[in-house]
Amino acid sequence: MILSGFTGSPLSAFGAVYGGTGPVTAGQIGGVKPVNKEQTAKPAVDPVPQIIRAVSPSVVGIIGKASGDPVGPDDRYNLTHGSGIIVKADGWIITNAHVMEGLQNAVVVTSDGKSYNITDTYLDEVSDLALIKITAKSLKPAKFAASPAGIQVGEKVIAIGTPISFSLRNSATVGVISGLNRSVDAAYRLIQSDTAINPGNSGGPLISMKGEVLGVNSLKYAAVGVENMGFSIPADTVQYIMNQLLKYGEVRRPSLGVELEESWPVIVGLPTEEPLTVTKVVTAEARKAGIAEGDVLYAIDGHRVTSLVDINEWFKQYKPGAVVKLLMQSDGDIVARSLVLGQGDPLVNAEEAEGDGDDQAEE
């Protein structure tokens, strides 16, 4: 790798009753005046400070030396840092892969100022997630949202992390969900928010008003004229990757064994149901299934797919070796293919993999 009260005057609205010139009401007999409940109601308590206090102990700072740093008198200042989220009380922490890549002599600092060396590191560059381990006990794990399905655009959210300087650990910013299911230089869909995130926020949490982690802050657009466009990896994707890293030390993804090209409307962001085109058959399993270059793919097990991200999201529920039914078009005919899924990298558009140059900067 941004909160409303009673307005208006009740006295002006009821001046004829309470003023000295208006008619006397039954409630005024004996000098007792009726009470306006709106005047005496206590103002609503803003939940944001309490949520920040509750979640901050689950957020850590990560600092170390980047590989390739020059050696010299000021070498001790050539450091890079990011953020992380405690996921298990015994020291497991989730962060971004780009935070950990090439990071040497890395140290984790918890919210209470304690420092720990990292003993284990597992990276998944495709999802930009990493799982690291420190030797610690009784840490406070963050609570992750079970599913992003319940969140809505416009909901208030909080980001906590370590922006710009490591001395600014556990900085918090507030914003709203700007968009859902965004496909932005990523193999999986992302959450967009206008919460201010800056270099060093990467790996920190995006938090709901329930105090649950909705996602891991990962990247933002950074260009002249562009403001507050940050993106987070949703909690369900984080859980999918984390569970595999804990179990296997790697992510074992299913693969179709083909290379696919998206339609022009998908590439430019237009709504479409146009299928994907097979540009290359890579594996023996795909050839055995009868798939050929030039075929088009409409659906997998009855689920319509129009983009590479559609397939990657759908494949979260599959394992290598599973058999799927593909609805395809071959030589002008609609056909059904039965395919044994292999294991490999997910489908990533070549243009997305290369990024958009100076218009985007990862945090």
Tab-separated table of C-alpha atoms in Angstrom:
chain	number	residue	atom	x	y	z
A	1	MET	CA	0.000	0.000	0.000
A	2	ILE	CA	-11.874	8.516	5.246
A	3	LEU	CA	-19.218	11.081	11.227
A	4	SER	CA	-24.956	13.773	12.403
A	5	GLY	CA	-26.808	15.556	15.131
A	6	PHE	CA	-30.035	17.411	15.914
A	7	THR	CA	-30.449	20.691	14.047
A	8	GLY	CA	-32.992	23.483	14.389
A	9	SER	CA	-34.492	25.059	17.472
A	10	PRO	CA	-37.415	23.355	19.287
A	11	LEU	CA	-38.215	26.693	20.959
A	12	SER	CA	-38.768	28.404	17.631
A	13	ALA	CA	-40.992	25.561	16.481
A	14	PHE	CA	-43.201	25.730	19.579
A	15	GLY	CA	-42.915	29.421	20.435
A	16	ALA	CA	-46.709	29.860	20.645
A	17	VAL	CA	-46.835	27.324	23.439
A	18	TYR	CA	-43.755	28.222	25.488
A	19	GLY	CA	-43.626	31.949	24.863
A	20	GLY	CA	-45.222	34.486	27.220
A	21	THR	CA	-47.787	35.605	24.640
A	22	GLY	CA	-49.161	32.236	23.574
A	23	PRO	CA	-52.115	30.308	25.004
A	24	VAL	CA	-51.637	28.478	28.303
A	25	THR	CA	-51.614	24.699	28.001
A	26	ALA	CA	-52.644	22.107	30.576
A	27	GLY	CA	-49.011	21.172	31.050
A	28	GLN	CA	-48.186	24.730	32.223
A	29	ILE	CA	-50.633	24.801	35.124
A	30	GLY	CA	-48.718	24.999	38.380
A	31	GLY	CA	-45.593	26.242	36.579
A	32	VAL	CA	-44.787	22.844	35.022
A	33	LYS	CA	-43.875	22.921	31.351
A	34	PRO	CA	-43.916	19.878	29.024
A	35	VAL	CA	-40.510	18.375	28.286
A	36	ASN	CA	-39.286	18.087	24.716
A	37	LYS	CA	-37.563	14.698	24.598
A	38	GLU	CA	-35.448	15.743	21.622
A	39	GLN	CA	-33.866	18.463	23.770
A	40	THR	CA	-32.865	16.110	26.553
A	41	ALA	CA	-31.737	13.103	24.476
A	42	LYS	CA	-28.027	12.399	24.691
A	43	PRO	CA	-26.054	12.722	21.448
A	44	ALA	CA	-25.154	9.456	19.697
A	45	VAL	CA	-21.767	8.082	20.657
A	46	ASP	CA	-19.336	7.789	17.758
A	47	PRO	CA	-18.217	4.120	17.640
A	48	VAL	CA	-14.993	4.804	15.704
A	49	PRO	CA	-12.668	5.511	18.670
A	50	GLN	CA	-13.845	2.397	20.479
A	51	ILE	CA	-13.338	0.236	17.385
A	52	ILE	CA	-9.832	1.603	16.899
A	53	ARG	CA	-8.955	0.869	20.535
A	54	ALA	CA	-10.302	-2.668	20.194
A	55	VAL	CA	-8.574	-3.558	16.907
A	56	SER	CA	-5.223	-1.748	17.299
A	57	PRO	CA	-3.666	-4.505	19.466
A	58	SER	CA	-4.159	-6.843	16.481
A	59	VAL	CA	-2.200	-4.579	14.099
A	60	VAL	CA	1.600	-4.697	13.875
A	61	GLY	CA	4.377	-2.826	12.112
A	62	ILE	CA	6.964	-4.708	10.038
A	63	ILE	CA	10.385	-3.188	9.296
A	64	GLY	CA	13.622	-4.385	7.736
A	65	LYS	CA	16.254	-3.749	5.106
A	66	ALA	CA	15.340	-3.994	1.452
A	67	SER	CA	17.609	-6.182	-0.650
A	68	GLY	CA	20.066	-4.248	-2.772
A	69	ASP	CA	20.355	-1.301	-0.416
A	70	PRO	CA	23.723	0.471	-0.650
A	71	VAL	CA	26.283	-0.123	2.079
A	72	GLY	CA	27.775	2.941	3.721
A	73	PRO	CA	27.733	5.243	6.739
A	74	ASP	CA	23.980	5.804	6.395
A	75	ASP	CA	23.173	2.159	5.679
A	76	ARG	CA	21.274	1.859	8.956
A	77	TYR	CA	18.665	4.286	7.622
A	78	ASN	CA	18.021	2.340	4.400
A	79	LEU	CA	14.921	0.615	5.724
A	80	THR	CA	11.485	-0.243	4.400
A	81	HIS	CA	8.339	-1.067	6.331
A	82	GLY	CA	4.712	-2.146	6.171
A	83	SER	CA	1.877	-3.374	8.359
A	84	GLY	CA	0.380	-6.703	9.368
A	85	ILE	CA	-2.623	-8.281	11.106
A	86	ILE	CA	-2.399	-10.869	13.884
A	87	VAL	CA	-4.491	-13.897	12.912
A	88	LYS	CA	-3.485	-16.378	15.631
A	89	ALA	CA	-2.590	-15.836	19.292
A	90	ASP	CA	0.611	-17.874	18.918
A	91	GLY	CA	2.226	-15.452	16.466
A	92	TRP	CA	0.833	-15.949	12.962
A	93	ILE	CA	0.434	-12.665	11.053
A	94	ILE	CA	-0.983	-11.885	7.599
A	95	THR	CA	0.495	-9.105	5.478
A	96	ASN	CA	1.204	-8.321	1.817
A	97	ALA	CA	3.674	-10.320	-0.228
A	98	HIS	CA	5.178	-7.098	-1.575
A	99	VAL	CA	5.909	-6.011	2.009
A	100	MET	CA	7.992	-9.153	2.631
A	101	GLU	CA	9.656	-9.630	-0.755
A	102	GLY	CA	13.386	-9.023	-0.384
A	103	LEU	CA	12.993	-7.811	3.198
A	104	GLN	CA	16.067	-8.705	5.244
A	105	ASN	CA	16.495	-8.888	9.028
A	106	ALA	CA	12.819	-8.075	9.388
A	107	VAL	CA	11.349	-7.230	12.781
A	108	VAL	CA	7.701	-7.172	13.878
A	109	VAL	CA	6.661	-4.526	16.429
A	110	THR	CA	3.341	-4.970	18.232
A	111	SER	CA	1.111	-2.128	19.412
A	112	ASP	CA	2.580	-2.329	22.926
A	113	GLY	CA	6.090	-1.679	21.561
A	114	LYS	CA	7.495	-5.213	21.802
A	115	SER	CA	9.805	-6.406	19.018
A	116	TYR	CA	9.989	-9.910	17.550
A	117	ASN	CA	12.115	-11.593	14.900
A	118	ILE	CA	10.297	-13.419	12.100
A	119	THR	CA	10.840	-17.194	12.183
A	120	ASP	CA	8.767	-18.327	9.174
A	121	THR	CA	7.639	-16.606	5.979
A	122	TYR	CA	5.296	-17.911	3.277
A	123	LEU	CA	4.618	-15.795	0.195
A	124	ASP	CA	1.887	-15.930	-2.423
A	125	GLU	CA	2.787	-13.332	-5.002
A	126	VAL	CA	-0.330	-13.951	-7.107
A	127	SER	CA	-2.704	-12.781	-4.362
A	128	ASP	CA	-0.096	-10.386	-2.891
A	129	LEU	CA	-0.467	-12.024	0.506
A	130	ALA	CA	2.143	-13.372	2.903
A	131	LEU	CA	1.912	-15.303	6.154
A	132	ILE	CA	4.661	-14.787	8.728
A	133	LYS	CA	5.350	-16.242	12.179
A	134	ILE	CA	6.869	-14.742	15.309
A	135	THR	CA	7.619	-16.499	18.586
A	136	ALA	CA	4.962	-15.005	20.850
A	137	LYS	CA	2.049	-16.028	23.035
A	138	SER	CA	-1.285	-14.551	24.054
A	139	LEU	CA	-1.464	-12.109	21.143
A	140	LYS	CA	-4.873	-10.700	20.199
A	141	PRO	CA	-6.064	-12.034	16.830
A	142	ALA	CA	-8.251	-9.802	14.700
A	143	LYS	CA	-11.757	-10.935	13.859
A	144	PHE	CA	-12.304	-11.337	10.117
A	145	ALA	CA	-15.679	-10.848	8.481
A	146	ALA	CA	-17.175	-14.176	7.438
A	147	SER	CA	-18.096	-12.873	3.975
A	148	PRO	CA	-17.963	-9.581	2.080
A	149	ALA	CA	-21.478	-10.228	0.752
A	150	GLY	CA	-23.090	-8.171	3.519
A	151	ILE	CA	-21.152	-4.953	3.018
A	152	GLN	CA	-22.493	-2.078	0.921
A	153	VAL	CA	-21.068	0.865	-0.979
A	154	GLY	CA	-21.170	3.904	1.303
A	155	GLU	CA	-20.531	2.020	4.542
A	156	LYS	CA	-18.053	3.679	6.878
A	157	VAL	CA	-14.715	1.887	7.267
A	158	ILE	CA	-11.444	2.380	9.139
A	159	ALA	CA	-7.867	1.686	8.031
A	160	ILE	CA	-5.089	1.126	10.558
A	161	GLY	CA	-1.423	0.865	9.647
A	162	THR	CA	2.060	2.375	9.566
A	163	PRO	CA	2.063	5.163	6.962
A	164	ILE	CA	5.241	6.882	5.735
A	165	SER	CA	7.294	6.622	8.958
A	166	PHE	CA	7.680	3.653	11.289
A	167	SER	CA	7.186	6.068	14.173
A	168	LEU	CA	3.560	6.499	12.975
A	169	ARG	CA	2.537	2.919	13.805
A	170	ASN	CA	-1.157	2.262	14.388
A	171	SER	CA	-2.297	5.400	12.596
A	172	ALA	CA	-6.027	5.323	11.797
A	173	THR	CA	-8.006	6.916	8.977
A	174	VAL	CA	-11.741	6.813	8.229
A	175	GLY	CA	-13.623	6.652	4.943
A	176	VAL	CA	-16.335	4.739	3.109
A	177	ILE	CA	-16.584	1.758	0.790
A	178	SER	CA	-16.358	3.231	-2.706
A	179	GLY	CA	-16.912	0.058	-4.703
A	180	LEU	CA	-17.013	-3.725	-4.562
A	181	ASN	CA	-15.794	-6.541	-6.793
A	182	ARG	CA	-13.165	-4.355	-8.443
A	183	SER	CA	-10.748	-5.974	-10.864
A	184	VAL	CA	-7.598	-3.865	-10.608
A	185	ASP	CA	-4.229	-5.391	-11.497
A	186	ALA	CA	-5.121	-8.450	-9.455
A	187	ALA	CA	-6.049	-12.102	-9.923
A	188	TYR	CA	-8.978	-11.697	-7.494
A	189	ARG	CA	-11.608	-9.026	-6.935
A	190	LEU	CA	-10.841	-6.157	-4.550
A	191	ILE	CA	-12.703	-3.734	-2.274
A	192	GLN	CA	-12.325	-0.052	-3.185
A	193	SER	CA	-12.448	2.615	-0.466
A	194	ASP	CA	-11.632	6.312	-0.123
A	195	THR	CA	-9.923	5.734	3.224
A	196	ALA	CA	-6.554	7.469	3.180
A	197	ILE	CA	-3.781	4.911	2.849
A	198	ASN	CA	-0.135	5.696	2.241
A	199	PRO	CA	3.138	3.811	1.741
A	200	GLY	CA	3.523	1.602	4.813
A	201	ASN	CA	-0.223	0.954	5.205
A	202	SER	CA	0.135	-2.164	3.084
A	203	GLY	CA	-0.777	-5.289	5.008
A	204	GLY	CA	-2.944	-3.408	7.509
A	205	PRO	CA	-6.670	-3.975	7.971
A	206	LEU	CA	-9.729	-2.329	6.473
A	207	ILE	CA	-12.258	-2.507	9.331
A	208	SER	CA	-16.056	-2.380	9.437
A	209	MET	CA	-18.190	-0.623	12.030
A	210	LYS	CA	-18.620	-4.060	13.618
A	211	GLY	CA	-14.903	-4.130	14.349
A	212	GLU	CA	-14.322	-6.902	11.818
A	213	VAL	CA	-11.560	-7.005	9.203
A	214	LEU	CA	-13.153	-6.628	5.770
A	215	GLY	CA	-9.858	-6.829	3.919
A	216	VAL	CA	-6.114	-6.325	3.798
A	217	ASN	CA	-5.032	-2.951	2.365
A	218	SER	CA	-2.884	-3.674	-0.644
A	219	LEU	CA	-2.582	-0.898	-3.246
A	220	LYS	CA	-3.803	2.489	-4.396
A	221	TYR	CA	-3.853	4.667	-7.488
A	222	ALA	CA	-1.259	7.404	-7.267
A	223	ALA	CA	-1.155	10.041	-9.985
A	224	VAL	CA	-1.662	13.765	-10.428
A	225	GLY	CA	-5.378	14.485	-10.112
A	226	VAL	CA	-6.156	11.116	-8.495
A	227	GLU	CA	-7.272	11.117	-4.867
A	228	ASN	CA	-8.325	8.502	-2.318
A	229	MET	CA	-8.546	5.411	-4.494
A	230	GLY	CA	-7.321	2.540	-2.352
A	231	PHE	CA	-7.933	-1.181	-2.715
A	232	SER	CA	-8.083	-4.044	-0.233
A	233	ILE	CA	-7.998	-7.821	-0.611
A	234	PRO	CA	-11.378	-9.090	0.703
A	235	ALA	CA	-11.555	-11.234	3.842
A	236	ASP	CA	-12.790	-14.321	1.993
A	237	THR	CA	-9.789	-14.264	-0.331
A	238	VAL	CA	-7.484	-13.699	2.647
A	239	GLN	CA	-8.964	-16.736	4.416
A	240	TYR	CA	-8.665	-18.862	1.253
A	241	ILE	CA	-4.983	-18.027	0.806
A	242	MET	CA	-4.136	-18.133	4.520
A	243	ASN	CA	-5.700	-21.564	5.072
A	244	GLN	CA	-3.637	-23.036	2.248
A	245	LEU	CA	-0.420	-21.398	3.416
A	246	LEU	CA	-0.993	-22.771	6.915
A	247	LYS	CA	-1.718	-26.257	5.578
A	248	TYR	CA	0.712	-26.604	2.678
A	249	GLY	CA	3.123	-23.688	2.889
A	250	GLU	CA	1.908	-22.770	-0.616
A	251	VAL	CA	-1.344	-22.181	-2.484
A	252	ARG	CA	-2.430	-25.196	-4.528
A	253	ARG	CA	-4.701	-23.707	-7.159
A	254	PRO	CA	-6.660	-25.614	-9.780
A	255	SER	CA	-5.826	-24.893	-13.402
A	256	LEU	CA	-7.720	-25.260	-16.678
A	257	GLY	CA	-4.450	-25.890	-18.496
A	258	VAL	CA	-5.197	-23.309	-21.182
A	259	GLU	CA	-4.471	-19.658	-21.859
A	260	LEU	CA	-7.531	-17.469	-22.362
A	261	GLU	CA	-8.167	-14.067	-23.893
A	262	GLU	CA	-10.883	-11.756	-22.570
A	263	SER	CA	-13.320	-9.970	-24.883
A	264	TRP	CA	-12.865	-6.283	-25.697
A	265	PRO	CA	-15.844	-5.170	-23.517
A	266	VAL	CA	-14.333	-6.902	-20.485
A	267	ILE	CA	-10.955	-5.294	-21.072
A	268	VAL	CA	-12.446	-1.776	-21.219
A	269	GLY	CA	-14.895	-2.397	-18.364
A	270	LEU	CA	-18.208	-2.626	-20.238
A	271	PRO	CA	-21.002	-4.983	-19.099
A	272	THR	CA	-20.987	-8.076	-21.299
A	273	GLU	CA	-21.681	-11.778	-21.474
A	274	GLU	CA	-19.186	-12.435	-24.238
A	275	PRO	CA	-17.136	-15.596	-23.646
A	276	LEU	CA	-13.392	-16.059	-23.350
A	277	THR	CA	-11.272	-17.372	-26.218
A	278	VAL	CA	-8.695	-20.149	-25.918
A	279	THR	CA	-5.394	-18.829	-27.277
A	280	LYS	CA	-3.199	-21.768	-26.246
A	281	VAL	CA	-3.674	-25.316	-24.938
A	282	VAL	CA	-0.956	-25.940	-22.353
A	283	THR	CA	-1.559	-29.275	-20.634
A	284	ALA	CA	-2.156	-32.862	-21.725
A	285	GLU	CA	-5.381	-32.923	-19.661
A	286	ALA	CA	-6.786	-30.015	-21.662
A	287	ARG	CA	-5.850	-31.644	-24.971
A	288	LYS	CA	-7.365	-34.931	-23.794
A	289	ALA	CA	-10.609	-33.088	-23.046
A	290	GLY	CA	-10.730	-32.037	-26.705
A	291	ILE	CA	-10.039	-28.351	-26.127
A	292	ALA	CA	-8.388	-26.620	-29.082
A	293	GLU	CA	-6.995	-23.196	-29.841
A	294	GLY	CA	-9.776	-20.880	-30.993
A	295	ASP	CA	-12.474	-22.530	-28.870
A	296	VAL	CA	-14.521	-20.199	-26.679
A	297	LEU	CA	-15.502	-20.805	-23.045
A	298	TYR	CA	-18.970	-19.872	-21.775
A	299	ALA	CA	-19.413	-21.642	-18.432
A	300	ILE	CA	-17.796	-23.907	-15.842
A	301	ASP	CA	-20.150	-26.345	-14.091
A	302	GLY	CA	-23.072	-24.180	-15.178
A	303	HIS	CA	-21.480	-20.966	-13.846
A	304	ARG	CA	-21.186	-18.283	-16.532
A	305	VAL	CA	-17.699	-16.772	-16.816
A	306	THR	CA	-16.725	-13.724	-18.851
A	307	SER	CA	-13.364	-12.728	-17.330
A	308	LEU	CA	-10.208	-14.286	-15.942
A	309	VAL	CA	-11.072	-12.958	-12.480
A	310	ASP	CA	-14.470	-14.709	-12.733
A	311	ILE	CA	-12.656	-18.028	-13.132
A	312	ASN	CA	-10.157	-17.381	-10.344
A	313	GLU	CA	-12.974	-16.462	-7.937
A	314	TRP	CA	-15.047	-19.493	-8.941
A	315	PHE	CA	-12.065	-21.804	-8.528
A	316	LYS	CA	-11.694	-20.961	-4.808
A	317	GLN	CA	-14.083	-23.857	-4.185
A	318	TYR	CA	-12.161	-26.376	-6.295
A	319	LYS	CA	-8.983	-28.374	-5.784
A	320	PRO	CA	-6.533	-29.765	-8.349
A	321	GLY	CA	-7.775	-33.130	-9.593
A	322	ALA	CA	-11.462	-32.144	-9.544
A	323	VAL	CA	-13.491	-32.812	-12.693
A	324	VAL	CA	-15.456	-29.905	-14.184
A	325	LYS	CA	-17.900	-29.576	-17.063
A	326	LEU	CA	-17.092	-26.839	-19.546
A	327	LEU	CA	-19.650	-25.317	-21.897
A	328	MET	CA	-17.726	-24.285	-24.984
A	329	GLN	CA	-18.049	-23.470	-28.648
A	330	SER	CA	-15.798	-25.361	-31.042
A	331	ASP	CA	-15.896	-25.023	-34.837
A	332	GLY	CA	-19.242	-23.240	-34.537
A	333	ASP	CA	-20.858	-25.961	-32.414
A	334	ILE	CA	-21.834	-25.686	-28.733
A	335	VAL	CA	-20.175	-28.591	-26.933
A	336	ALA	CA	-19.681	-29.870	-23.375
A	337	ARG	CA	-16.159	-30.822	-22.311
A	338	SER	CA	-15.186	-32.811	-19.227
A	339	LEU	CA	-11.842	-31.648	-17.827
A	340	VAL	CA	-9.651	-32.848	-14.950
A	341	LEU	CA	-8.229	-29.723	-13.326
A	342	GLY	CA	-4.475	-29.553	-12.997
A	343	GLN	CA	-2.452	-27.471	-10.561
A	344	GLY	CA	-0.896	-24.163	-11.508
A	345	ASP	CA	-0.998	-20.411	-11.452
A	346	PRO	CA	-4.354	-18.671	-11.833
A	347	LEU	CA	-5.334	-16.836	-14.954
A	348	VAL	CA	-3.949	-13.308	-15.106
A	349	ASN	CA	-4.352	-10.961	-18.039
A	350	ALA	CA	-0.968	-10.102	-19.500
A	351	GLU	CA	-1.714	-6.349	-19.453
A	352	GLU	CA	-2.844	-6.533	-15.814
A	353	ALA	CA	0.272	-8.452	-14.828
A	354	GLU	CA	2.447	-5.698	-16.289
A	355	GLY	CA	0.478	-2.950	-14.483
A	356	ASP	CA	-0.291	0.570	-15.590
A	357	GLY	CA	3.064	2.228	-15.119
A	358	ASP	CA	3.175	5.535	-13.276
A	359	ASP	CA	-0.595	5.746	-12.887
A	360	GLN	CA	-0.565	3.234	-10.071
A	361	ALA	CA	1.665	2.630	-7.076
A	362	GLU	CA	1.461	-0.283	-4.727
A	363	GLU	CA	1.574	0.545	-1.039
